[in-house]
Short mmCIF file of N, CA, C and O in Angstrom, two decimals:
data_model
loop_
_atom_site.label_atom_id
_atom_site.label_comp_id
_atom_site.label_asym_id
_atom_site.label_seq_id
_atom_site.Cartn_x
_atom_site.Cartn_y
_atom_site.Cartn_z
N MET A 1 298.85 -4.99 -54.65
CA MET A 1 299.56 -5.82 -54.05
C MET A 1 300.57 -6.90 -54.33
O MET A 1 299.63 -8.02 -55.00
N ILE A 2 301.61 -7.27 -54.23
CA ILE A 2 302.23 -7.95 -54.54
C ILE A 2 302.42 -9.30 -53.60
O ILE A 2 303.17 -9.00 -52.92
N LEU A 3 302.09 -10.54 -53.82
CA LEU A 3 302.05 -11.76 -52.57
C LEU A 3 303.74 -12.31 -53.23
O LEU A 3 303.81 -12.70 -52.19
N ALA A 4 304.05 -12.41 -54.35
CA ALA A 4 305.40 -13.41 -54.01
C ALA A 4 306.01 -12.64 -55.51
O ALA A 4 305.81 -12.20 -56.05
N THR A 5 307.21 -12.58 -55.32
CA THR A 5 308.10 -12.38 -56.15
C THR A 5 308.58 -13.18 -57.36
O THR A 5 308.00 -14.58 -57.22
N SER A 6 309.03 -12.62 -58.29
CA SER A 6 308.92 -13.76 -59.52
C SER A 6 310.30 -14.29 -59.21
O SER A 6 309.73 -16.10 -59.79
N SER A 7 311.25 -14.37 -58.72
CA SER A 7 311.99 -15.77 -58.11
C SER A 7 311.26 -16.64 -57.49
O SER A 7 311.74 -17.96 -57.11
N GLU A 8 310.59 -16.56 -56.21
CA GLU A 8 309.67 -17.84 -55.86
C GLU A 8 308.78 -17.95 -56.45
O GLU A 8 308.32 -19.35 -56.16
N ILE A 9 307.94 -17.23 -57.35
CA ILE A 9 307.29 -18.15 -58.08
C ILE A 9 307.99 -19.40 -58.72
O ILE A 9 307.52 -20.57 -59.12
N TRP A 10 308.98 -19.01 -59.42
CA TRP A 10 310.10 -20.04 -59.92
C TRP A 10 309.90 -21.12 -59.51
O TRP A 10 310.63 -22.42 -59.58
N ILE A 11 311.23 -20.67 -57.86
CA ILE A 11 311.64 -21.66 -56.98
C ILE A 11 309.75 -22.20 -56.94
O ILE A 11 309.82 -23.92 -56.91
N LEU A 12 308.77 -22.28 -56.65
CA LEU A 12 307.82 -22.89 -56.28
C LEU A 12 307.18 -23.36 -57.66
O LEU A 12 307.18 -25.20 -57.46
N THR A 13 307.49 -23.40 -58.64
CA THR A 13 307.62 -23.84 -60.18
C THR A 13 308.47 -24.92 -60.13
O THR A 13 307.72 -26.39 -60.70
N LEU A 14 309.83 -24.59 -59.99
CA LEU A 14 310.52 -25.97 -60.09
C LEU A 14 310.22 -27.31 -58.33
O LEU A 14 310.42 -28.18 -58.82
N ILE A 15 309.66 -26.78 -57.56
CA ILE A 15 309.75 -27.17 -56.43
C ILE A 15 308.24 -28.65 -57.03
O ILE A 15 308.19 -30.00 -57.06
N ARG A 16 307.26 -28.09 -57.48
CA ARG A 16 305.91 -28.79 -57.76
C ARG A 16 306.27 -29.64 -59.20
O ARG A 16 306.02 -30.89 -59.16
N ILE A 17 307.53 -29.60 -60.18
CA ILE A 17 308.37 -29.93 -61.23
C ILE A 17 308.92 -31.55 -60.75
O ILE A 17 308.19 -32.31 -61.08
N LEU A 18 309.63 -30.97 -59.52
CA LEU A 18 310.26 -32.01 -58.92
C LEU A 18 309.22 -33.07 -58.05
O LEU A 18 309.31 -34.07 -57.96
N LEU A 19 308.64 -32.50 -57.58
CA LEU A 19 307.33 -33.75 -57.16
C LEU A 19 306.78 -34.40 -57.49
O LEU A 19 306.31 -35.59 -57.65
N VAL A 20 306.42 -33.80 -58.76
CA VAL A 20 306.20 -34.42 -59.78
C VAL A 20 306.53 -35.39 -60.23
O VAL A 20 306.10 -36.50 -61.02
N GLY A 21 307.94 -35.18 -60.27
CA GLY A 21 308.86 -35.91 -61.43
C GLY A 21 308.87 -37.56 -60.00
O GLY A 21 309.05 -38.59 -60.16
N LEU A 22 308.94 -37.19 -58.81
CA LEU A 22 309.18 -38.43 -58.00
C LEU A 22 307.93 -39.03 -57.87
O LEU A 22 308.14 -40.43 -57.92
N ALA A 23 306.93 -38.44 -58.21
CA ALA A 23 305.93 -39.56 -58.03
C ALA A 23 305.17 -40.24 -59.61
O ALA A 23 305.39 -41.25 -59.24
N GLY A 24 306.03 -39.30 -60.46
CA GLY A 24 305.95 -40.10 -61.96
C GLY A 24 306.88 -41.08 -61.64
O GLY A 24 306.96 -42.38 -61.98
N GLY A 25 308.12 -40.88 -61.03
CA GLY A 25 309.50 -42.09 -60.66
C GLY A 25 308.98 -43.39 -60.11
O GLY A 25 309.09 -44.61 -60.20
N PHE A 26 308.27 -42.92 -58.92
CA PHE A 26 307.33 -44.14 -58.29
C PHE A 26 306.52 -45.08 -59.12
O PHE A 26 306.26 -45.98 -58.98
N ALA A 27 305.31 -44.21 -59.86
CA ALA A 27 304.32 -44.64 -60.60
C ALA A 27 305.16 -45.81 -61.74
O ALA A 27 304.68 -46.89 -62.07
N VAL A 28 306.45 -45.14 -62.45
CA VAL A 28 307.21 -45.89 -63.13
C VAL A 28 307.71 -47.43 -62.51
O VAL A 28 307.71 -48.52 -63.06
N VAL A 29 308.26 -47.46 -61.05
CA VAL A 29 308.82 -48.35 -60.72
C VAL A 29 307.42 -48.60 -60.43
O VAL A 29 307.72 -50.52 -60.42
N SER A 30 306.39 -48.71 -59.96
CA SER A 30 305.01 -49.83 -59.45
C SER A 30 304.77 -50.15 -61.04
O SER A 30 304.76 -51.57 -60.84
N TYR A 31 305.01 -49.59 -61.54
CA TYR A 31 304.72 -50.52 -62.94
C TYR A 31 305.31 -51.45 -63.67
O TYR A 31 305.21 -52.81 -64.19
N LEU A 32 306.70 -51.38 -63.52
CA LEU A 32 307.55 -52.03 -63.66
C LEU A 32 307.65 -53.13 -62.81
O LEU A 32 307.96 -54.45 -63.15
N ALA A 33 307.54 -53.55 -61.20
CA ALA A 33 307.20 -54.35 -60.37
C ALA A 33 306.11 -55.15 -61.06
O ALA A 33 305.84 -55.83 -60.69
N TYR A 34 304.87 -54.41 -61.52
CA TYR A 34 303.92 -54.81 -61.88
C TYR A 34 304.14 -56.05 -62.70
O TYR A 34 303.89 -57.11 -63.14
N ARG A 35 304.59 -55.19 -64.18
CA ARG A 35 304.79 -56.10 -65.37
C ARG A 35 305.58 -57.09 -64.46
O ARG A 35 305.22 -58.68 -65.05
N ARG A 36 306.78 -57.71 -63.55
CA ARG A 36 307.07 -58.77 -62.92
C ARG A 36 306.39 -59.35 -62.44
O ARG A 36 306.20 -60.28 -62.33
N GLU A 37 305.57 -58.81 -61.35
CA GLU A 37 304.80 -59.16 -60.21
C GLU A 37 303.38 -60.49 -60.91
O GLU A 37 302.77 -60.88 -60.42
N ARG A 38 303.15 -59.32 -61.62
CA ARG A 38 301.53 -59.46 -62.01
C ARG A 38 300.60 -59.31 -60.78
O ARG A 38 299.43 -60.48 -60.67
N THR A 39 300.86 -58.26 -59.78
CA THR A 39 300.22 -58.24 -59.09
C THR A 39 299.27 -57.51 -59.20
O THR A 39 299.03 -56.05 -59.09
N ARG A 40 297.84 -57.36 -58.40
CA ARG A 40 296.64 -56.19 -58.71
C ARG A 40 297.09 -55.33 -57.87
O ARG A 40 296.56 -53.98 -58.41
N SER A 41 297.84 -55.47 -56.71
CA SER A 41 298.17 -54.18 -55.94
C SER A 41 298.50 -52.85 -56.60
O SER A 41 298.64 -51.88 -56.21
N LEU A 42 299.69 -53.41 -56.77
CA LEU A 42 300.49 -52.62 -57.95
C LEU A 42 299.74 -51.73 -58.87
O LEU A 42 300.47 -50.55 -59.21
N LEU A 43 298.80 -52.49 -59.82
CA LEU A 43 297.70 -51.06 -60.45
C LEU A 43 297.40 -50.58 -59.62
O LEU A 43 297.52 -49.66 -60.10
N GLY A 44 296.71 -50.64 -58.30
CA GLY A 44 296.16 -49.61 -57.30
C GLY A 44 297.41 -48.40 -57.55
O GLY A 44 297.23 -47.26 -57.41
N ALA A 45 298.31 -49.21 -57.16
CA ALA A 45 299.69 -48.13 -56.35
C ALA A 45 300.03 -47.39 -57.40
O ALA A 45 300.10 -46.00 -57.66
N ILE A 46 299.71 -47.84 -58.70
CA ILE A 46 300.15 -46.70 -60.52
C ILE A 46 298.93 -45.75 -60.18
O ILE A 46 299.34 -44.93 -60.41
N PHE A 47 297.91 -46.34 -60.72
CA PHE A 47 296.46 -45.39 -60.37
C PHE A 47 296.81 -44.12 -59.33
O PHE A 47 296.67 -42.96 -59.39
N GLY A 48 297.07 -44.69 -57.94
CA GLY A 48 296.94 -43.65 -56.87
C GLY A 48 298.22 -42.53 -56.61
O GLY A 48 298.02 -41.45 -57.14
N LEU A 49 299.31 -43.60 -57.72
CA LEU A 49 301.15 -42.07 -57.71
C LEU A 49 300.21 -41.65 -58.78
O LEU A 49 300.27 -40.36 -59.05
N GLY A 50 299.67 -42.13 -59.83
CA GLY A 50 299.03 -40.96 -61.00
C GLY A 50 298.00 -40.02 -60.90
O GLY A 50 298.65 -39.32 -61.02
N MET A 51 297.18 -40.46 -60.21
CA MET A 51 296.04 -39.45 -59.19
C MET A 51 296.90 -38.06 -58.76
O MET A 51 296.73 -36.88 -58.51
N ILE A 52 297.93 -38.37 -57.85
CA ILE A 52 299.34 -37.90 -56.73
C ILE A 52 299.85 -36.57 -58.12
O ILE A 52 299.55 -35.55 -57.60
N SER A 53 300.47 -37.40 -59.08
CA SER A 53 301.23 -36.49 -59.92
C SER A 53 299.76 -35.48 -60.42
O SER A 53 300.41 -34.46 -60.86
N LEU A 54 298.80 -35.87 -61.14
CA LEU A 54 297.72 -34.80 -61.65
C LEU A 54 297.24 -33.88 -60.39
O LEU A 54 297.26 -32.79 -61.11
N GLY A 55 297.04 -34.20 -59.66
CA GLY A 55 297.11 -33.78 -58.18
C GLY A 55 298.10 -32.43 -58.54
O GLY A 55 297.59 -31.12 -57.55
N LEU A 56 299.25 -32.27 -58.17
CA LEU A 56 300.66 -31.72 -58.01
C LEU A 56 301.08 -31.14 -59.09
O LEU A 56 301.21 -29.98 -59.52
N ILE A 57 300.10 -31.43 -60.17
CA ILE A 57 300.49 -30.36 -61.52
C ILE A 57 299.26 -29.58 -61.96
O ILE A 57 299.38 -28.69 -62.99
N ILE A 58 297.98 -29.83 -61.41
CA ILE A 58 297.15 -29.23 -62.21
C ILE A 58 296.85 -27.83 -62.10
O ILE A 58 296.81 -27.02 -62.71
N GLU A 59 297.32 -27.02 -60.67
CA GLU A 59 297.64 -25.50 -60.88
C GLU A 59 298.63 -25.00 -61.50
O GLU A 59 298.52 -24.15 -62.24
N LEU A 60 299.74 -25.92 -61.56
CA LEU A 60 300.34 -25.49 -62.72
C LEU A 60 300.69 -25.07 -64.28
O LEU A 60 300.64 -24.56 -64.90
N ALA A 61 299.61 -26.72 -64.83
CA ALA A 61 299.12 -26.16 -65.73
C ALA A 61 298.14 -25.31 -66.28
O ALA A 61 297.80 -24.94 -67.36
N TYR A 62 297.23 -25.23 -65.19
CA TYR A 62 296.35 -24.07 -65.27
C TYR A 62 297.36 -22.55 -65.59
O TYR A 62 296.44 -22.08 -66.11
N GLU A 63 297.90 -22.11 -65.25
CA GLU A 63 298.46 -20.98 -64.44
C GLU A 63 299.26 -20.76 -66.08
O GLU A 63 299.35 -20.29 -66.86
N ILE A 64 300.20 -22.15 -65.98
CA ILE A 64 300.87 -22.05 -67.21
C ILE A 64 300.24 -22.32 -69.07
O ILE A 64 300.13 -21.65 -69.89
N GLY A 65 299.22 -23.02 -68.73
CA GLY A 65 298.30 -23.84 -70.64
C GLY A 65 297.71 -22.88 -70.58
O GLY A 65 296.74 -22.82 -71.55
N ILE A 66 296.63 -23.32 -69.63
CA ILE A 66 295.26 -22.10 -69.59
C ILE A 66 295.14 -20.85 -69.42
O ILE A 66 294.60 -19.94 -70.38
N LYS A 67 295.32 -20.47 -68.32
CA LYS A 67 295.25 -18.39 -68.20
C LYS A 67 296.43 -17.84 -68.62
O LYS A 67 296.41 -16.82 -68.96
N GLY A 68 297.78 -18.40 -68.76
CA GLY A 68 299.06 -17.49 -69.32
C GLY A 68 299.79 -16.69 -68.46
O GLY A 68 300.34 -15.99 -68.86
N SER A 69 299.44 -17.25 -67.29
CA SER A 69 299.80 -16.04 -66.21
C SER A 69 299.88 -16.48 -64.69
O SER A 69 299.42 -17.87 -64.52
N PHE A 70 300.87 -16.15 -63.79
CA PHE A 70 301.18 -16.69 -62.31
C PHE A 70 299.92 -16.44 -61.81
O PHE A 70 300.10 -16.81 -60.26
N PHE A 71 300.07 -15.21 -61.86
CA PHE A 71 298.77 -14.53 -61.05
C PHE A 71 297.26 -14.47 -61.03
O PHE A 71 296.99 -14.42 -61.96
N LEU A 72 296.70 -15.60 -60.09
CA LEU A 72 295.42 -16.02 -60.10
C LEU A 72 294.39 -15.15 -59.14
O LEU A 72 294.89 -13.99 -58.21
N THR A 73 293.36 -14.88 -59.26
CA THR A 73 292.39 -14.34 -58.39
C THR A 73 291.92 -15.55 -57.07
O THR A 73 292.41 -16.38 -57.88
N GLU A 74 291.48 -14.65 -56.23
CA GLU A 74 291.55 -15.54 -55.38
C GLU A 74 290.52 -16.33 -55.03
O GLU A 74 290.39 -17.59 -54.63
N ALA A 75 289.55 -16.63 -55.70
CA ALA A 75 288.63 -17.39 -56.33
C ALA A 75 289.10 -19.02 -56.88
O ALA A 75 288.83 -19.77 -57.49
N GLU A 76 290.12 -18.19 -58.12
CA GLU A 76 290.72 -19.27 -58.96
C GLU A 76 291.99 -19.66 -57.96
O GLU A 76 291.74 -21.50 -58.39
N VAL A 77 292.33 -19.41 -57.06
CA VAL A 77 293.42 -19.84 -56.27
C VAL A 77 292.20 -21.48 -55.25
O VAL A 77 293.07 -22.44 -55.33
N VAL A 78 291.49 -20.65 -55.38
CA VAL A 78 290.67 -21.37 -54.32
C VAL A 78 290.03 -22.97 -54.91
O VAL A 78 289.98 -23.79 -54.48
N ARG A 79 289.61 -22.63 -56.21
CA ARG A 79 288.81 -23.57 -56.76
C ARG A 79 289.86 -24.27 -57.53
O ARG A 79 290.34 -25.87 -56.96
N LEU A 80 291.11 -23.78 -57.49
CA LEU A 80 292.52 -24.55 -57.94
C LEU A 80 292.95 -25.93 -56.95
O LEU A 80 293.13 -26.63 -56.96
N GLN A 81 293.25 -24.95 -55.83
CA GLN A 81 293.22 -25.91 -54.80
C GLN A 81 292.46 -27.62 -53.74
O GLN A 81 292.48 -27.80 -53.62
N LEU A 82 291.19 -26.76 -54.28
CA LEU A 82 289.93 -27.55 -54.17
C LEU A 82 290.33 -29.04 -55.06
O LEU A 82 290.06 -30.03 -54.21
N ILE A 83 290.20 -28.67 -56.26
CA ILE A 83 290.34 -29.48 -57.23
C ILE A 83 292.07 -30.57 -57.26
O ILE A 83 291.61 -31.60 -57.16
N GLU A 84 293.21 -29.58 -56.91
CA GLU A 84 294.12 -30.66 -56.37
C GLU A 84 293.90 -31.64 -55.37
O GLU A 84 294.24 -32.08 -55.27
N GLY A 85 292.85 -30.74 -54.06
CA GLY A 85 293.22 -31.44 -53.06
C GLY A 85 292.45 -32.91 -53.26
O GLY A 85 292.32 -33.93 -52.68
N LEU A 86 291.50 -32.99 -54.08
CA LEU A 86 290.33 -34.38 -54.07
C LEU A 86 291.28 -34.91 -55.23
O LEU A 86 291.50 -35.85 -54.60
N PHE A 87 292.12 -34.44 -55.84
CA PHE A 87 293.29 -35.62 -56.78
C PHE A 87 294.25 -35.97 -55.89
O PHE A 87 294.26 -37.51 -55.66
N LEU A 88 294.50 -35.32 -54.95
CA LEU A 88 295.66 -35.62 -53.96
C LEU A 88 294.52 -37.10 -53.33
O LEU A 88 295.43 -38.11 -52.75
N ILE A 89 293.85 -36.63 -52.43
CA ILE A 89 292.81 -37.66 -51.40
C ILE A 89 292.66 -38.76 -52.28
O ILE A 89 292.52 -40.08 -51.44
N VAL A 90 291.96 -38.80 -53.47
CA VAL A 90 291.77 -39.62 -54.19
C VAL A 90 293.05 -40.69 -54.18
O VAL A 90 293.27 -41.91 -54.08
N GLY A 91 294.19 -40.04 -54.92
CA GLY A 91 295.33 -40.51 -54.96
C GLY A 91 295.75 -41.64 -53.49
O GLY A 91 296.32 -42.79 -54.21
N PHE A 92 295.60 -41.06 -52.80
CA PHE A 92 296.37 -41.16 -51.41
C PHE A 92 295.42 -42.68 -50.89
O PHE A 92 295.75 -43.49 -50.57
N VAL A 93 294.14 -42.43 -50.72
CA VAL A 93 293.52 -43.43 -50.40
C VAL A 93 293.32 -44.64 -51.53
O VAL A 93 293.48 -45.80 -50.97
N VAL A 94 293.62 -44.65 -52.80
CA VAL A 94 293.78 -46.02 -53.41
C VAL A 94 295.15 -46.21 -53.17
O VAL A 94 295.39 -47.53 -53.19
N LEU A 95 295.68 -45.31 -53.00
CA LEU A 95 297.65 -45.87 -53.16
C LEU A 95 297.55 -46.90 -51.26
O LEU A 95 298.08 -47.74 -51.67
N PHE A 96 296.89 -45.84 -50.50
CA PHE A 96 296.90 -46.81 -49.25
C PHE A 96 295.94 -47.80 -49.60
O PHE A 96 296.18 -49.21 -48.79
N TYR A 97 294.98 -48.07 -50.08
CA TYR A 97 294.09 -49.16 -50.22
C TYR A 97 295.02 -49.84 -50.93
O TYR A 97 294.89 -51.59 -50.30
N SER A 98 295.99 -50.16 -52.26
CA SER A 98 297.16 -50.88 -52.88
C SER A 98 298.10 -51.91 -51.69
O SER A 98 297.67 -52.71 -51.56
N ILE A 99 298.38 -50.60 -51.14
CA ILE A 99 298.93 -51.46 -50.31
C ILE A 99 298.87 -52.01 -49.36
O ILE A 99 299.08 -52.85 -49.00
N SER A 100 297.60 -51.55 -48.59
CA SER A 100 297.28 -52.42 -47.32
C SER A 100 296.71 -54.02 -47.94
O SER A 100 296.02 -54.51 -46.76
N ARG A 101 296.25 -54.21 -48.76
CA ARG A 101 295.12 -55.00 -49.12
C ARG A 101 296.73 -56.39 -49.05
O ARG A 101 297.52 -56.44 -49.35
N ARG A 102 295.85 -57.68 -49.09
CA ARG A 102 296.57 -59.08 -49.19
C ARG A 102 296.56 -59.52 -50.53
O ARG A 102 295.92 -59.67 -51.25
#
């Protein structure tokens, strides 16, 4: 049973790349602001956005770089989503903490 067509997989890949690009863009803006302002909260924002970017790219990097296939087993999908979720949680917690600090 095929769960997704080739075009759906490529659209998902494109969306992941765009999300990583956006998160990376925010990280660059935070870095430039840090260089200008030298506030510690911006360092946390850079780290948090970096973790979010890593979390978004983990599954794609595994599929293309390690496995060499877009077709994963159920166990692989669950493990990748678990790791991805942990990176996203850490990233958002650090980002929230850095934004809410005075």
